[in-house]
Amino acid sequence: MPSMNKRRKSAALAVQAVLAGLLLAAATAPAQAQNGTPPSQAQAQLEQQALDSAAMAAPLLDKIDAGGSVTDQEVKDARIGLLEPIMLVKAAYRRETDAIEVRYVQEVMALKPQLMLSTAYLASPALRSQTRSQLGPWKQAIAAYKVQMEAANARGLRGIKATEPLFPASVYQPIARGFGRAVRLNGDFVASLVASEAAVVTGVAALLDLLDATNPQDYVFEQDPAPRLLFRDQAILNRYNQLLNSVKSASQESAKAKARLSQALVTPDARPGAQSRP
């Protein structure tokens, strides 16, 4: 599986991109009063403060856009004003989800999945046994990643909800909608990644089963001109290729998830009412 390392790095970057791009989704757009009624002077002042605060937060968001992490102290030192409670929640959410992503990638890469489907590993009963022993920990890592991300999403939404009493509806609601959409997109990405990783594990196990059940006399491992397995039974070869292709297809699903997130970032619906930062 030579492309797996690159695939996991892309997955981590995709999570960073969607969260960074949607952190202050609607805070940069002036709100409208219901039924077209002009806002009161006090409400208009608060809305202007929200715009000014969003502008002050721009360097923090630029740092996040570049893949960096923003601490609570950085938010406080930036003195962004009105939206500081919102930014604290969002910065904490990013730190948590980034940490979960990095931890998962590290746990899986420690299993050396890029070797699991190499021809040399598949040809060796001992190395196949080693690979099989690593599938359990991989499954556990997938399950833990899913649970941790879902918990982080729930905490982020609760954190934003807790700030509601601090703002008028015209300021809070568009921000909450933008953050809610970011969390939903992250949830969709996580679900897709978990499904594709689980499918990879299942496919690898099926390949191991196939080769373990095949008489060693029925296949030959050759290294010249390139490492390859030669099967004497066409039916076994067909099944081998079918399983290998299914693993490759599952491996590509996280890249497709990244593409969907990238498309969401450039779709107007992904940033309701948003305008360019002042």
mmCIF file of C-alpha atoms in Angstrom:
data_model
loop_
_atom_site.group_PDB
_atom_site.id
_atom_site.type_symbol
_atom_site.label_atom_id
_atom_site.label_comp_id
_atom_site.label_asym_id
_atom_site.label_seq_id
_atom_site.Cartn_x
_atom_site.Cartn_y
_atom_site.Cartn_z
ATOM 1 C CA MET A 1 0.000 0.000 0.000
ATOM 2 C CA PRO A 2 2.619 2.600 -1.065
ATOM 3 C CA SER A 3 0.205 5.576 -1.081
ATOM 4 C CA MET A 4 -1.186 5.097 2.424
ATOM 5 C CA ASN A 5 1.222 7.512 4.163
ATOM 6 C CA LYS A 6 0.364 10.277 1.700
ATOM 7 C CA ARG A 7 -3.324 9.419 2.060
ATOM 8 C CA ARG A 8 -3.287 9.853 5.814
ATOM 9 C CA LYS A 9 -1.413 13.158 5.597
ATOM 10 C CA SER A 10 -4.063 14.345 3.143
ATOM 11 C CA ALA A 11 -6.789 13.310 5.565
ATOM 12 C CA ALA A 12 -5.252 15.357 8.349
ATOM 13 C CA LEU A 13 -4.881 18.378 6.066
ATOM 14 C CA ALA A 14 -8.487 18.065 4.947
ATOM 15 C CA VAL A 15 -9.739 18.270 8.516
ATOM 16 C CA GLN A 16 -7.561 21.331 9.080
ATOM 17 C CA ALA A 17 -8.827 22.991 5.911
ATOM 18 C CA VAL A 18 -12.522 22.659 6.568
ATOM 19 C CA LEU A 19 -12.331 23.777 10.175
ATOM 20 C CA ALA A 20 -10.061 26.713 9.467
ATOM 21 C CA GLY A 21 -12.156 27.846 6.519
ATOM 22 C CA LEU A 22 -15.403 27.879 8.446
ATOM 23 C CA LEU A 23 -14.366 29.048 11.907
ATOM 24 C CA LEU A 24 -15.862 32.520 11.601
ATOM 25 C CA ALA A 25 -18.155 31.716 8.715
ATOM 26 C CA ALA A 26 -20.899 34.272 9.241
ATOM 27 C CA ALA A 27 -19.295 36.690 11.656
ATOM 28 C CA THR A 28 -18.007 38.833 8.804
ATOM 29 C CA ALA A 29 -21.465 39.605 7.380
ATOM 30 C CA PRO A 30 -23.776 42.325 8.748
ATOM 31 C CA ALA A 31 -26.999 40.874 10.136
ATOM 32 C CA GLN A 32 -30.482 41.874 9.022
ATOM 33 C CA ALA A 33 -33.329 42.594 11.400
ATOM 34 C CA GLN A 34 -36.408 40.379 11.037
ATOM 35 C CA ASN A 35 -39.133 41.457 8.601
ATOM 36 C CA GLY A 36 -36.861 44.144 7.195
ATOM 37 C CA THR A 37 -37.189 46.330 10.297
ATOM 38 C CA PRO A 38 -34.149 48.593 10.769
ATOM 39 C CA PRO A 39 -32.043 47.465 13.726
ATOM 40 C CA SER A 40 -31.950 49.587 16.839
ATOM 41 C CA GLN A 41 -28.941 51.795 17.422
ATOM 42 C CA ALA A 42 -27.704 49.492 20.192
ATOM 43 C CA GLN A 43 -28.091 46.415 17.985
ATOM 44 C CA ALA A 44 -26.362 48.159 15.099
ATOM 45 C CA GLN A 45 -23.472 49.028 17.391
ATOM 46 C CA LEU A 46 -23.168 45.413 18.519
ATOM 47 C CA GLU A 47 -23.177 44.226 14.928
ATOM 48 C CA GLN A 48 -20.444 46.710 14.071
ATOM 49 C CA GLN A 49 -18.469 45.509 17.078
ATOM 50 C CA ALA A 50 -18.825 41.959 15.753
ATOM 51 C CA LEU A 51 -17.432 43.058 12.385
ATOM 52 C CA ASP A 52 -14.558 44.892 14.044
ATOM 53 C CA SER A 53 -13.876 41.904 16.294
ATOM 54 C CA ALA A 54 -13.831 39.553 13.304
ATOM 55 C CA ALA A 55 -11.296 41.842 11.633
ATOM 56 C CA MET A 56 -9.115 41.753 14.750
ATOM 57 C CA ALA A 57 -9.333 37.942 14.734
ATOM 58 C CA ALA A 58 -8.107 37.724 11.135
ATOM 59 C CA PRO A 59 -4.420 37.063 12.022
ATOM 60 C CA LEU A 60 -5.473 34.201 14.278
ATOM 61 C CA LEU A 61 -7.560 32.722 11.481
ATOM 62 C CA ASP A 62 -4.683 33.171 9.053
ATOM 63 C CA LYS A 63 -2.510 31.159 11.427
ATOM 64 C CA ILE A 64 -5.142 28.418 11.567
ATOM 65 C CA ASP A 65 -5.504 28.513 7.768
ATOM 66 C CA ALA A 66 -1.769 27.820 7.576
ATOM 67 C CA GLY A 67 -2.224 24.706 9.739
ATOM 68 C CA GLY A 68 -1.127 26.263 13.022
ATOM 69 C CA SER A 69 -2.596 25.993 16.489
ATOM 70 C CA VAL A 70 -3.967 28.973 18.436
ATOM 71 C CA THR A 71 -3.758 28.962 22.230
ATOM 72 C CA ASP A 72 -6.212 30.581 24.632
ATOM 73 C CA GLN A 73 -3.495 33.039 25.623
ATOM 74 C CA GLU A 74 -2.985 34.064 22.005
ATOM 75 C CA VAL A 75 -6.705 34.766 21.689
ATOM 76 C CA LYS A 76 -6.679 36.871 24.849
ATOM 77 C CA ASP A 77 -3.511 38.711 23.866
ATOM 78 C CA ALA A 78 -5.034 39.586 20.482
ATOM 79 C CA ARG A 79 -7.756 41.616 22.288
ATOM 80 C CA ILE A 80 -10.296 40.920 19.581
ATOM 81 C CA GLY A 81 -13.154 42.222 21.681
ATOM 82 C CA LEU A 82 -16.744 41.080 21.334
ATOM 83 C CA LEU A 83 -16.120 37.707 19.702
ATOM 84 C CA GLU A 84 -13.398 36.558 22.099
ATOM 85 C CA PRO A 85 -15.664 33.943 23.802
ATOM 86 C CA ILE A 86 -16.542 32.507 20.380
ATOM 87 C CA MET A 87 -12.911 32.449 19.277
ATOM 88 C CA LEU A 88 -11.836 30.704 22.479
ATOM 89 C CA VAL A 89 -14.340 27.920 21.836
ATOM 90 C CA LYS A 90 -13.338 27.563 18.218
ATOM 91 C CA ALA A 91 -9.601 27.596 18.919
ATOM 92 C CA ALA A 92 -10.051 24.905 21.570
ATOM 93 C CA TYR A 93 -12.131 22.827 19.153
ATOM 94 C CA ARG A 94 -9.422 23.059 16.494
ATOM 95 C CA ARG A 95 -6.700 22.083 18.941
ATOM 96 C CA GLU A 96 -8.684 19.080 20.117
ATOM 97 C CA THR A 97 -9.629 17.796 16.673
ATOM 98 C CA ASP A 98 -6.092 18.331 15.365
ATOM 99 C CA ALA A 99 -4.693 16.365 18.307
ATOM 100 C CA ILE A 100 -7.125 13.505 17.680
ATOM 101 C CA GLU A 101 -6.181 13.420 14.009
ATOM 102 C CA VAL A 102 -2.438 13.459 14.696
ATOM 103 C CA ARG A 103 -2.759 10.751 17.346
ATOM 104 C CA TYR A 104 -4.696 8.488 14.992
ATOM 105 C CA VAL A 105 -2.207 8.948 12.159
ATOM 106 C CA GLN A 106 0.699 8.194 14.488
ATOM 107 C CA GLU A 107 -0.966 5.078 15.872
ATOM 108 C CA VAL A 108 -1.736 3.680 12.438
ATOM 109 C CA MET A 109 1.583 4.567 10.847
ATOM 110 C CA ALA A 110 3.354 2.784 13.718
ATOM 111 C CA LEU A 111 1.752 -0.388 12.327
ATOM 112 C CA LYS A 112 3.547 0.237 8.982
ATOM 113 C CA PRO A 113 0.460 -0.276 6.812
ATOM 114 C CA GLN A 114 2.481 0.654 3.731
ATOM 115 C CA LEU A 115 4.168 -2.751 4.018
ATOM 116 C CA MET A 116 1.085 -4.884 4.614
ATOM 117 C CA LEU A 117 0.254 -5.385 0.951
ATOM 118 C CA SER A 118 3.783 -5.385 -0.375
ATOM 119 C CA THR A 119 4.432 -8.496 -2.425
ATOM 120 C CA ALA A 120 7.192 -9.670 -0.083
ATOM 121 C CA TYR A 121 4.898 -9.480 2.945
ATOM 122 C CA LEU A 122 2.034 -11.256 1.192
ATOM 123 C CA ALA A 123 4.337 -14.027 -0.020
ATOM 124 C CA SER A 124 5.682 -14.816 3.458
ATOM 125 C CA PRO A 125 3.517 -16.802 5.909
ATOM 126 C CA ALA A 126 5.484 -15.333 8.833
ATOM 127 C CA LEU A 127 5.022 -11.758 7.639
ATOM 128 C CA ARG A 128 1.344 -12.397 6.903
ATOM 129 C CA SER A 129 0.987 -13.557 10.490
ATOM 130 C CA GLN A 130 2.663 -10.347 11.658
ATOM 131 C CA THR A 131 0.285 -8.288 9.556
ATOM 132 C CA ARG A 132 -2.722 -10.130 10.931
ATOM 133 C CA SER A 133 -1.616 -9.343 14.493
ATOM 134 C CA GLN A 134 -1.637 -5.643 13.604
ATOM 135 C CA LEU A 135 -5.187 -5.547 12.252
ATOM 136 C CA GLY A 136 -6.719 -5.694 15.743
ATOM 137 C CA PRO A 137 -4.854 -2.595 16.955
ATOM 138 C CA TRP A 138 -5.783 -0.843 13.703
ATOM 139 C CA LYS A 139 -9.462 -1.568 14.299
ATOM 140 C CA GLN A 140 -9.147 -0.260 17.847
ATOM 141 C CA ALA A 141 -7.498 2.931 16.595
ATOM 142 C CA ILE A 142 -10.318 3.468 14.087
ATOM 143 C CA ALA A 143 -12.968 3.001 16.771
ATOM 144 C CA ALA A 144 -11.182 5.330 19.200
ATOM 145 C CA TYR A 145 -10.763 7.988 16.498
ATOM 146 C CA LYS A 146 -14.489 7.914 15.727
ATOM 147 C CA VAL A 147 -15.536 8.139 19.384
ATOM 148 C CA GLN A 148 -13.075 10.932 20.144
ATOM 149 C CA MET A 149 -14.068 13.010 17.119
ATOM 150 C CA GLU A 150 -17.766 12.641 17.878
ATOM 151 C CA ALA A 151 -17.132 13.729 21.478
ATOM 152 C CA ALA A 152 -15.086 16.727 20.286
ATOM 153 C CA ASN A 153 -17.858 17.761 17.890
ATOM 154 C CA ALA A 154 -20.428 17.570 20.683
ATOM 155 C CA ARG A 155 -18.220 19.609 23.024
ATOM 156 C CA GLY A 156 -17.649 22.242 20.358
ATOM 157 C CA LEU A 157 -21.370 22.651 19.735
ATOM 158 C CA ARG A 158 -22.066 22.872 23.479
ATOM 159 C CA GLY A 159 -19.315 25.456 23.838
ATOM 160 C CA ILE A 160 -20.804 27.667 21.139
ATOM 161 C CA LYS A 161 -24.279 27.231 22.604
ATOM 162 C CA ALA A 162 -22.994 28.376 26.002
ATOM 163 C CA THR A 163 -22.028 31.740 24.498
ATOM 164 C CA GLU A 164 -25.544 32.456 23.201
ATOM 165 C CA PRO A 165 -26.607 34.611 26.200
ATOM 166 C CA LEU A 166 -23.661 36.933 25.518
ATOM 167 C CA PHE A 167 -24.909 38.108 22.119
ATOM 168 C CA PRO A 168 -28.065 39.367 20.437
ATOM 169 C CA ALA A 169 -29.625 36.851 18.079
ATOM 170 C CA SER A 170 -28.531 38.854 15.031
ATOM 171 C CA VAL A 171 -24.889 38.288 16.005
ATOM 172 C CA TYR A 172 -25.081 34.814 17.548
ATOM 173 C CA GLN A 173 -27.288 32.979 15.053
ATOM 174 C CA PRO A 174 -25.159 33.377 11.912
ATOM 175 C CA ILE A 175 -22.035 32.446 13.871
ATOM 176 C CA ALA A 176 -23.744 29.368 15.335
ATOM 177 C CA ARG A 177 -24.958 28.350 11.864
ATOM 178 C CA GLY A 178 -21.457 28.675 10.421
ATOM 179 C CA PHE A 179 -19.867 26.694 13.223
ATOM 180 C CA GLY A 180 -22.624 24.088 13.083
ATOM 181 C CA ARG A 181 -22.008 23.568 9.401
ATOM 182 C CA ALA A 182 -18.260 23.222 10.007
ATOM 183 C CA VAL A 183 -18.932 20.545 12.608
ATOM 184 C CA ARG A 184 -21.329 18.706 10.294
ATOM 185 C CA LEU A 185 -18.777 18.744 7.485
ATOM 186 C CA ASN A 186 -16.142 17.448 9.864
ATOM 187 C CA GLY A 187 -18.554 14.740 10.999
ATOM 188 C CA ASP A 188 -19.188 13.727 7.388
ATOM 189 C CA PHE A 189 -15.456 13.567 6.750
ATOM 190 C CA VAL A 190 -14.842 11.462 9.848
ATOM 191 C CA ALA A 191 -17.636 9.044 8.911
ATOM 192 C CA SER A 192 -16.197 8.644 5.415
ATOM 193 C CA LEU A 193 -12.658 8.161 6.699
ATOM 194 C CA VAL A 194 -13.753 5.608 9.311
ATOM 195 C CA ALA A 195 -15.709 3.644 6.696
ATOM 196 C CA SER A 196 -12.811 3.602 4.237
ATOM 197 C CA GLU A 197 -10.267 2.602 6.892
ATOM 198 C CA ALA A 198 -12.525 -0.210 8.115
ATOM 199 C CA ALA A 199 -12.938 -1.404 4.522
ATOM 200 C CA VAL A 200 -9.148 -1.421 4.079
ATOM 201 C CA VAL A 201 -8.714 -3.544 7.208
ATOM 202 C CA THR A 202 -11.409 -5.964 6.027
ATOM 203 C CA GLY A 203 -9.816 -6.230 2.591
ATOM 204 C CA VAL A 204 -6.346 -6.858 3.992
ATOM 205 C CA ALA A 205 -7.726 -9.609 6.251
ATOM 206 C CA ALA A 206 -9.456 -11.226 3.267
ATOM 207 C CA LEU A 207 -6.209 -11.228 1.276
ATOM 208 C CA LEU A 208 -4.376 -12.836 4.187
ATOM 209 C CA ASP A 209 -7.122 -15.457 4.431
ATOM 210 C CA LEU A 210 -6.869 -16.204 0.733
ATOM 211 C CA LEU A 211 -3.109 -16.711 0.777
ATOM 212 C CA ASP A 212 -3.165 -18.682 4.036
ATOM 213 C CA ALA A 213 -5.725 -21.022 2.470
ATOM 214 C CA THR A 214 -3.758 -21.397 -0.775
ATOM 215 C CA ASN A 215 -1.315 -24.270 -1.120
ATOM 216 C CA PRO A 216 2.207 -22.774 -1.146
ATOM 217 C CA GLN A 217 2.872 -24.904 -4.239
ATOM 218 C CA ASP A 218 0.198 -22.936 -6.111
ATOM 219 C CA TYR A 219 1.996 -19.587 -6.118
ATOM 220 C CA VAL A 220 5.553 -18.383 -6.674
ATOM 221 C CA PHE A 221 7.252 -15.223 -5.423
ATOM 222 C CA GLU A 222 9.598 -13.651 -7.964
ATOM 223 C CA GLN A 223 11.780 -10.583 -7.434
ATOM 224 C CA ASP A 224 13.075 -10.119 -10.958
ATOM 225 C CA PRO A 225 12.303 -7.954 -12.862
ATOM 226 C CA ALA A 226 10.049 -6.705 -10.034
ATOM 227 C CA PRO A 227 8.546 -8.334 -6.919
ATOM 228 C CA ARG A 228 5.426 -10.233 -7.924
ATOM 229 C CA LEU A 229 3.296 -13.256 -7.128
ATOM 230 C CA LEU A 230 2.584 -15.817 -9.843
ATOM 231 C CA PHE A 231 -0.429 -18.077 -9.353
ATOM 232 C CA ARG A 232 -0.924 -21.406 -11.071
ATOM 233 C CA ASP A 233 -4.708 -21.315 -10.493
ATOM 234 C CA GLN A 234 -6.542 -18.656 -12.503
ATOM 235 C CA ALA A 235 -9.457 -18.618 -10.074
ATOM 236 C CA ILE A 236 -7.140 -17.800 -7.169
ATOM 237 C CA LEU A 237 -5.429 -15.105 -9.236
ATOM 238 C CA ASN A 238 -8.789 -13.555 -10.098
ATOM 239 C CA ARG A 239 -9.841 -13.529 -6.440
ATOM 240 C CA TYR A 240 -6.465 -12.071 -5.420
ATOM 241 C CA ASN A 241 -6.808 -9.221 -7.916
ATOM 242 C CA GLN A 242 -10.415 -8.606 -6.888
ATOM 243 C CA LEU A 243 -9.481 -8.254 -3.219
ATOM 244 C CA LEU A 244 -6.432 -6.126 -3.980
ATOM 245 C CA ASN A 245 -8.532 -3.746 -6.074
ATOM 246 C CA SER A 246 -11.136 -3.492 -3.329
ATOM 247 C CA VAL A 247 -8.451 -2.426 -0.845
ATOM 248 C CA LYS A 248 -7.078 0.146 -3.281
ATOM 249 C CA SER A 249 -10.596 1.503 -3.869
ATOM 250 C CA ALA A 250 -11.245 1.819 -0.136
ATOM 251 C CA SER A 251 -7.889 3.563 0.285
ATOM 252 C CA GLN A 252 -8.966 6.205 -2.218
ATOM 253 C CA GLU A 253 -12.155 7.087 -0.347
ATOM 254 C CA SER A 254 -10.451 9.451 2.103
ATOM 255 C CA ALA A 255 -9.051 11.398 -0.863
ATOM 256 C CA LYS A 256 -12.580 11.665 -2.214
ATOM 257 C CA ALA A 257 -13.747 12.897 1.185
ATOM 258 C CA LYS A 258 -11.064 15.565 1.079
ATOM 259 C CA ALA A 259 -12.263 16.635 -2.366
ATOM 260 C CA ARG A 260 -15.824 16.939 -1.062
ATOM 261 C CA LEU A 261 -14.634 19.143 1.798
ATOM 262 C CA SER A 262 -12.611 21.297 -0.577
ATOM 263 C CA GLN A 263 -15.709 21.764 -2.720
ATOM 264 C CA ALA A 264 -17.741 22.707 0.358
ATOM 265 C CA LEU A 265 -15.240 25.435 1.171
ATOM 266 C CA VAL A 266 -15.807 27.168 -2.172
ATOM 267 C CA THR A 267 -19.572 26.671 -2.193
ATOM 268 C CA PRO A 268 -21.496 29.789 -1.052
ATOM 269 C CA ASP A 269 -23.765 27.636 1.105
ATOM 270 C CA ALA A 270 -20.737 26.631 3.160
ATOM 271 C CA ARG A 271 -20.285 30.191 4.356
ATOM 272 C CA PRO A 272 -23.817 31.573 4.815
ATOM 273 C CA GLY A 273 -23.859 35.309 4.351
ATOM 274 C CA ALA A 274 -20.085 35.545 4.574
ATOM 275 C CA GLN A 275 -18.109 38.300 2.912
ATOM 276 C CA SER A 276 -14.389 38.844 2.575
ATOM 277 C CA ARG A 277 -12.693 39.835 5.785
ATOM 278 C CA PRO A 278 -12.236 43.598 6.086
#
